[in-house]
Short mmCIF file of C-alpha atoms in Angstrom, two decimals:
data_model
loop_
_atom_site.label_atom_id
_atom_site.label_comp_id
_atom_site.label_asym_id
_atom_site.label_seq_id
_atom_site.Cartn_x
_atom_site.Cartn_y
_atom_site.Cartn_z
CA UNK A 1 0.00 0.00 0.00
CA UNK A 2 2.84 2.39 0.82
CA UNK A 3 4.56 1.57 -2.47
CA UNK A 4 1.32 2.22 -4.37
CA UNK A 5 0.96 5.64 -2.77
CA UNK A 6 4.63 6.41 -3.35
CA UNK A 7 4.31 5.56 -7.05
CA UNK A 8 1.43 8.02 -7.43
CA UNK A 9 3.52 10.92 -6.17
CA UNK A 10 5.20 13.05 -8.82
CA UNK A 11 7.80 14.21 -6.32
CA UNK A 12 8.08 11.60 -3.55
CA UNK A 13 8.79 12.94 -0.08
CA UNK A 14 12.23 12.35 1.40
CA UNK A 15 10.82 12.02 4.91
CA UNK A 16 7.33 11.16 6.12
CA UNK A 17 6.53 12.19 9.71
CA UNK A 18 3.34 10.88 11.27
CA UNK A 19 1.90 11.74 14.67
CA UNK A 20 -1.48 11.26 16.32
CA UNK A 21 -0.67 13.77 19.06
CA UNK A 22 1.52 16.61 17.74
CA UNK A 23 4.16 17.80 20.20
CA UNK A 24 5.11 21.50 20.39
CA UNK A 25 8.17 21.17 18.15
CA UNK A 26 6.20 19.31 15.46
CA UNK A 27 3.61 22.08 15.32
CA UNK A 28 6.31 24.73 15.29
CA UNK A 29 8.02 23.07 12.33
CA UNK A 30 4.77 23.11 10.34
CA UNK A 31 4.35 26.82 11.06
CA UNK A 32 7.94 27.58 10.10
CA UNK A 33 7.42 25.82 6.80
CA UNK A 34 9.82 22.99 7.55
CA UNK A 35 7.08 20.45 6.85
CA UNK A 36 4.18 20.20 4.43
CA UNK A 37 1.08 19.03 6.28
CA UNK A 38 -1.62 16.54 5.38
CA UNK A 39 -4.30 16.38 8.06
CA UNK A 40 -6.53 13.34 8.61
CA UNK A 41 -9.64 14.86 10.17
CA UNK A 42 -11.97 11.88 9.95
CA UNK A 43 -12.22 9.58 12.94
CA UNK A 44 -10.45 6.24 12.35
CA UNK A 45 -12.66 3.37 11.27
CA UNK A 46 -14.23 1.58 14.21
CA UNK A 47 -13.82 4.48 16.66
CA UNK A 48 -16.58 6.21 18.59
CA UNK A 49 -16.78 9.80 19.86
CA UNK A 50 -15.43 10.66 23.31
CA UNK A 51 -17.08 13.11 25.70
CA UNK A 52 -14.87 14.73 28.34
CA UNK A 53 -15.89 16.48 31.57
CA UNK A 54 -13.91 18.15 34.34
CA UNK A 55 -14.78 17.00 37.86
CA UNK A 56 -13.78 19.76 40.28
CA UNK A 57 -13.04 18.49 43.78
CA UNK A 58 -12.64 22.05 45.06
CA UNK A 59 -16.09 23.33 44.08
CA UNK A 60 -18.14 20.12 43.78
CA UNK A 61 -16.51 17.36 45.88
CA UNK A 62 -19.66 15.20 45.75
CA UNK A 63 -19.21 14.81 41.99
CA UNK A 64 -16.32 12.39 42.55
CA UNK A 65 -18.70 10.02 44.33
CA UNK A 66 -20.97 10.24 41.31
CA UNK A 67 -17.99 9.50 39.05
CA UNK A 68 -17.35 6.20 40.86
CA UNK A 69 -21.05 5.35 40.59
CA UNK A 70 -20.94 6.12 36.87
CA UNK A 71 -17.99 3.76 36.49
CA UNK A 72 -19.99 0.99 38.16
CA UNK A 73 -22.86 1.69 35.76
CA UNK A 74 -20.49 1.25 32.81
CA UNK A 75 -19.42 -2.12 34.18
CA UNK A 76 -23.06 -3.14 34.68
CA UNK A 77 -23.51 -2.46 30.96
CA UNK A 78 -20.68 -4.98 30.28
CA UNK A 79 -18.14 -2.25 29.55
CA UNK A 80 -14.71 -1.65 31.14
CA UNK A 81 -13.10 1.31 32.90
CA UNK A 82 -9.61 2.78 33.35
CA UNK A 83 -8.72 4.72 36.50
CA UNK A 84 -5.46 6.60 35.92
CA UNK A 85 -3.25 7.92 38.73
CA UNK A 86 -0.15 10.12 38.25
CA UNK A 87 2.11 7.93 40.38
CA UNK A 88 2.53 4.45 41.81
CA UNK A 89 2.72 4.98 45.57
CA UNK A 90 2.34 7.80 48.06
CA UNK A 91 5.93 7.70 49.30
CA UNK A 92 7.81 7.79 46.01
CA UNK A 93 8.11 11.27 44.50
CA UNK A 94 10.23 9.90 41.66
CA UNK A 95 7.11 8.22 40.30
CA UNK A 96 6.04 11.65 39.04
CA UNK A 97 8.89 11.75 36.60
CA UNK A 98 9.65 8.08 35.97
CA UNK A 99 6.14 6.75 35.51
CA UNK A 100 3.82 9.73 35.31
CA UNK A 101 4.96 13.05 33.93
CA UNK A 102 7.85 13.87 31.65
CA UNK A 103 10.35 16.40 33.06
CA UNK A 104 8.77 19.23 31.05
CA UNK A 105 5.27 18.25 32.15
CA UNK A 106 6.38 17.96 35.78
CA UNK A 107 7.79 21.50 35.71
CA UNK A 108 4.63 22.73 34.00
CA UNK A 109 2.38 21.05 36.56
CA UNK A 110 4.27 22.50 39.50
CA UNK A 111 4.08 25.96 37.96
CA UNK A 112 0.39 25.84 37.10
CA UNK A 113 -1.14 24.47 40.28
CA UNK A 114 -1.98 26.77 43.20
CA UNK A 115 0.88 27.70 45.53
CA UNK A 116 -0.86 26.24 48.57
CA UNK A 117 -1.53 23.06 46.61
CA UNK A 118 2.07 22.72 45.43
CA UNK A 119 3.29 22.88 49.03
CA UNK A 120 1.40 19.65 49.65
CA UNK A 121 2.10 18.11 46.26
CA UNK A 122 3.04 14.75 47.72
CA UNK A 123 0.02 14.53 50.03
CA UNK A 124 -2.51 15.62 47.42
CA UNK A 125 -1.34 13.21 44.73
CA UNK A 126 -3.38 10.08 44.05
CA UNK A 127 -1.47 6.85 43.52
CA UNK A 128 -2.27 3.38 42.26
CA UNK A 129 -1.36 1.79 45.60
CA UNK A 130 -3.77 4.13 47.44
CA UNK A 131 -6.65 4.00 44.97
CA UNK A 132 -6.69 0.23 44.52
CA UNK A 133 -7.55 -0.73 48.14
CA UNK A 134 -9.87 2.26 48.47
CA UNK A 135 -11.94 1.21 45.47
CA UNK A 136 -11.88 -2.54 46.07
CA UNK A 137 -12.84 -2.05 49.71
CA UNK A 138 -15.77 0.23 49.05
CA UNK A 139 -17.57 1.37 45.91
CA UNK A 140 -16.07 -1.32 43.62
CA UNK A 141 -15.92 -4.20 46.10
CA UNK A 142 -18.16 -6.34 43.89
CA UNK A 143 -16.20 -5.65 40.70
CA UNK A 144 -13.13 -7.32 39.25
CA UNK A 145 -10.42 -4.69 39.70
CA UNK A 146 -6.79 -4.97 38.65
CA UNK A 147 -3.79 -2.69 39.08
CA UNK A 148 -0.98 -1.94 36.65
CA UNK A 149 2.17 0.16 36.88
CA UNK A 150 5.75 0.24 35.67
CA UNK A 151 7.27 -1.24 38.81
CA UNK A 152 5.57 -4.61 38.40
CA UNK A 153 7.60 -7.46 36.88
CA UNK A 154 7.20 -7.67 33.10
CA UNK A 155 5.39 -11.00 33.31
CA UNK A 156 2.90 -9.64 35.83
CA UNK A 157 2.27 -6.50 33.79
CA UNK A 158 1.59 -8.59 30.71
CA UNK A 159 -0.71 -10.93 32.65
CA UNK A 160 -2.76 -8.03 34.06
CA UNK A 161 -3.05 -6.35 30.68
CA UNK A 162 -4.10 -9.56 28.96
CA UNK A 163 -6.68 -10.20 31.68
CA UNK A 164 -8.14 -6.77 30.97
CA UNK A 165 -8.11 -7.44 27.21
CA UNK A 166 -9.95 -10.75 27.76
CA UNK A 167 -12.52 -8.94 29.97
CA UNK A 168 -11.48 -10.91 33.03
CA UNK A 169 -11.18 -7.51 34.77
CA UNK A 170 -13.83 -4.79 34.87
CA UNK A 171 -11.66 -1.92 36.09
CA UNK A 172 -7.95 -1.25 35.70
CA UNK A 173 -6.27 1.12 38.18
CA UNK A 174 -3.11 2.20 36.41
CA UNK A 175 -0.41 4.76 35.79
CA UNK A 176 0.32 6.13 32.33
CA UNK A 177 1.82 2.81 31.18
CA UNK A 178 -1.39 2.43 29.14
CA UNK A 179 -0.71 5.68 27.29
CA UNK A 180 0.37 3.99 24.05
CA UNK A 181 -0.05 0.59 22.44
CA UNK A 182 -3.21 -0.41 24.31
CA UNK A 183 -6.32 -1.20 22.29
CA UNK A 184 -9.29 -2.53 24.27
CA UNK A 185 -12.48 -1.94 22.30
CA UNK A 186 -14.68 -2.68 25.30
CA UNK A 187 -13.13 0.09 27.45
CA UNK A 188 -15.58 2.98 27.39
CA UNK A 189 -14.71 5.12 30.42
CA UNK A 190 -11.58 6.69 31.88
CA UNK A 191 -11.22 8.59 35.16
CA UNK A 192 -7.96 10.56 35.37
CA UNK A 193 -7.11 11.52 38.94
CA UNK A 194 -5.18 14.76 39.62
CA UNK A 195 -5.58 15.60 35.96
CA UNK A 196 -3.98 19.02 36.52
CA UNK A 197 -0.63 17.21 36.92
CA UNK A 198 -0.61 16.01 33.32
CA UNK A 199 0.36 17.87 30.18
CA UNK A 200 -2.06 18.63 27.35
CA UNK A 201 -0.64 16.05 24.94
CA UNK A 202 -0.55 13.38 27.63
CA UNK A 203 -4.19 13.94 28.58
CA UNK A 204 -5.19 13.72 24.92
CA UNK A 205 -3.11 10.57 24.43
CA UNK A 206 -4.59 8.89 27.51
CA UNK A 207 -8.13 9.81 26.49
CA UNK A 208 -7.53 8.03 23.19
CA UNK A 209 -7.47 4.67 24.98
CA UNK A 210 -11.29 4.68 25.18
CA UNK A 211 -13.97 4.91 22.51
CA UNK A 212 -12.12 2.39 20.38
CA UNK A 213 -15.19 0.24 19.76
CA UNK A 214 -18.87 0.69 18.93
CA UNK A 215 -19.78 2.40 22.22
CA UNK A 216 -18.99 6.09 22.85
CA UNK A 217 -16.33 6.98 25.40
CA UNK A 218 -16.57 9.07 28.56
CA UNK A 219 -13.47 10.66 30.09
CA UNK A 220 -13.45 12.48 33.44
CA UNK A 221 -10.64 14.84 34.47
CA UNK A 222 -10.70 14.86 38.28
CA UNK A 223 -8.90 17.92 39.65
CA UNK A 224 -8.36 19.68 42.96
CA UNK A 225 -7.18 22.89 41.25
CA UNK A 226 -9.15 26.03 42.09
CA UNK A 227 -11.77 27.16 39.60
CA UNK A 228 -9.91 30.32 38.58
CA UNK A 229 -6.47 28.70 38.26
CA UNK A 230 -4.53 28.33 34.97
CA UNK A 231 -4.55 24.56 35.54
CA UNK A 232 -8.35 24.43 35.58
CA UNK A 233 -8.55 26.62 32.47
CA UNK A 234 -6.17 24.23 30.72
CA UNK A 235 -8.24 21.19 31.68
CA UNK A 236 -11.45 22.79 30.44
CA UNK A 237 -9.74 23.64 27.14
CA UNK A 238 -8.67 20.00 26.67
CA UNK A 239 -12.13 18.77 27.65
CA UNK A 240 -13.74 21.04 25.06
CA UNK A 241 -11.78 19.71 22.09
CA UNK A 242 -10.62 16.42 20.60
CA UNK A 243 -8.76 18.16 17.77
CA UNK A 244 -5.11 17.19 18.15
CA UNK A 245 -3.83 20.24 16.28
CA UNK A 246 -5.91 22.66 18.33
CA UNK A 247 -4.65 21.05 21.52
CA UNK A 248 -1.07 21.06 20.30
CA UNK A 249 -1.30 24.83 19.83
CA UNK A 250 -2.42 25.09 23.44
CA UNK A 251 0.50 22.86 24.42
CA UNK A 252 2.79 25.04 22.32
CA UNK A 253 1.69 28.17 24.17
CA UNK A 254 2.42 26.58 27.54
CA UNK A 255 5.56 24.53 26.92
CA UNK A 256 7.16 26.60 24.13
CA UNK A 257 8.27 25.09 20.85
CA UNK A 258 11.57 23.57 21.88
CA UNK A 259 14.41 23.91 19.40
CA UNK A 260 13.05 24.12 15.85
CA UNK A 261 16.63 24.22 14.55
CA UNK A 262 17.72 21.41 16.87
CA UNK A 263 16.22 18.33 18.51
CA UNK A 264 14.64 19.45 21.81
CA UNK A 265 10.92 18.65 21.58
CA UNK A 266 9.68 21.33 23.97
CA UNK A 267 10.89 23.95 26.41
CA UNK A 268 12.53 27.35 26.28
CA UNK A 269 16.01 26.30 25.07
CA UNK A 270 16.24 27.19 21.39
CA UNK A 271 18.55 28.53 18.70
CA UNK A 272 15.86 31.17 18.14
CA UNK A 273 16.59 34.18 20.32
CA UNK A 274 13.82 36.63 19.39
CA UNK A 275 11.17 34.74 17.43
CA UNK A 276 8.28 32.89 19.06
CA UNK A 277 5.89 30.72 17.07
CA UNK A 278 2.51 31.81 18.43
CA UNK A 279 3.36 35.47 18.88
CA UNK A 280 5.07 35.86 15.51
CA UNK A 281 3.01 33.45 13.40
CA UNK A 282 2.02 36.09 10.82
CA UNK A 283 5.62 37.23 10.40
CA UNK A 284 6.77 33.63 9.99
CA UNK A 285 4.13 33.02 7.30
CA UNK A 286 5.34 36.10 5.40
CA UNK A 287 8.94 34.92 5.66
CA UNK A 288 7.96 31.50 4.37
CA UNK A 289 6.31 33.06 1.30
CA UNK A 290 9.40 35.18 0.61
CA UNK A 291 11.63 32.10 0.95
CA UNK A 292 9.47 30.05 -1.42
CA UNK A 293 9.53 32.81 -4.04
CA UNK A 294 13.29 33.21 -3.71
CA UNK A 295 13.96 29.48 -4.07
CA UNK A 296 11.67 29.19 -7.08
CA UNK A 297 13.77 31.84 -8.84
CA UNK A 298 17.17 30.84 -7.43
CA UNK A 299 17.12 27.16 -6.32
CA UNK A 300 20.88 26.97 -5.70
CA UNK A 301 21.12 30.44 -4.12
CA UNK A 302 23.75 31.37 -6.70
CA UNK A 303 22.49 34.96 -6.75
CA UNK A 304 22.42 35.10 -2.95
CA UNK A 305 25.91 34.05 -1.82
CA UNK A 306 25.60 35.35 1.75
CA UNK A 307 22.38 33.43 2.28
CA UNK A 308 24.00 30.33 0.78
CA UNK A 309 26.86 30.65 3.29
CA UNK A 310 24.40 30.92 6.19
CA UNK A 311 22.51 27.82 5.01
CA UNK A 312 25.74 25.86 4.62
CA UNK A 313 26.88 26.90 8.10
CA UNK A 314 23.61 25.62 9.54
CA UNK A 315 24.01 22.32 7.69
CA UNK A 316 27.54 21.89 9.04
CA UNK A 317 26.32 22.52 12.59
CA UNK A 318 23.61 19.90 12.12
CA UNK A 319 26.15 17.36 10.80
CA UNK A 320 28.48 18.05 13.75
CA UNK A 321 25.65 17.63 16.25
CA UNK A 322 24.64 14.35 14.57
CA UNK A 323 28.19 12.96 14.66
CA UNK A 324 28.55 13.82 18.34
CA UNK A 325 25.57 11.57 19.10
CA UNK A 326 26.92 8.58 17.18
#
């Protein structure tokens, strides 16, 4: 199939980059004109729509109780549920980075949550080891509940996941190990605890684990962030859209574009000293048009020797950086 598509192209692409959840640098490269974009806007075959709601523990704490009840209702309808926690256990802060958030997302989360909340970050954080006994001893005591995280032996992780796939488990309490490569068509609901601790792309990626069958999906972002906080505004923005590109622009605004001329995928470190993608998007578009016109008239830059030198210098720097990594 790939060969058939390649044969149809008059000028085959040298590189094909595909992503279901664009990261800040990917979006920045499309804006800078470094990539031509083909967007697949239709939902993949066999997928169902996903509805997302924010459950605020600060303003409506009783809604969490209703969320657990709703999960039980899904199970009674022969469906399955994910409950996602940002870390494994209450006493291991390294779980945040190793098994929950990436370094960039951890920094972002700490910056966005309320100051009084961040002072009790460890205490406020849900974990798999806390949630599992709480749920199995109370609201889900009659359900088949499993737990999954990155610290389990590989054989045990595989056994738990396969049990969930075979519908031998109704509910899976898990960390973000399910973020990619998990396809359970019968899973229709996801409850993400402490959702304010996750980045935009990660929330979108997690949400994509449900609604993969004939039944629509329901995702709940449970958060203790205050109603007027940046974290809550971010969660509501993610809940309001399932458009990966729209969400990646939001992610881009918060995490910065990384190094468009290098390899860093997000963050403030960049070869660009003055230009910023969102702020200067119109200027970048104008520059792209000028560059396209110039190259159409002077493909080898023979009439623009100084520009040719600058391009060659950039290429040499890229080669040197590549060789250093080998």
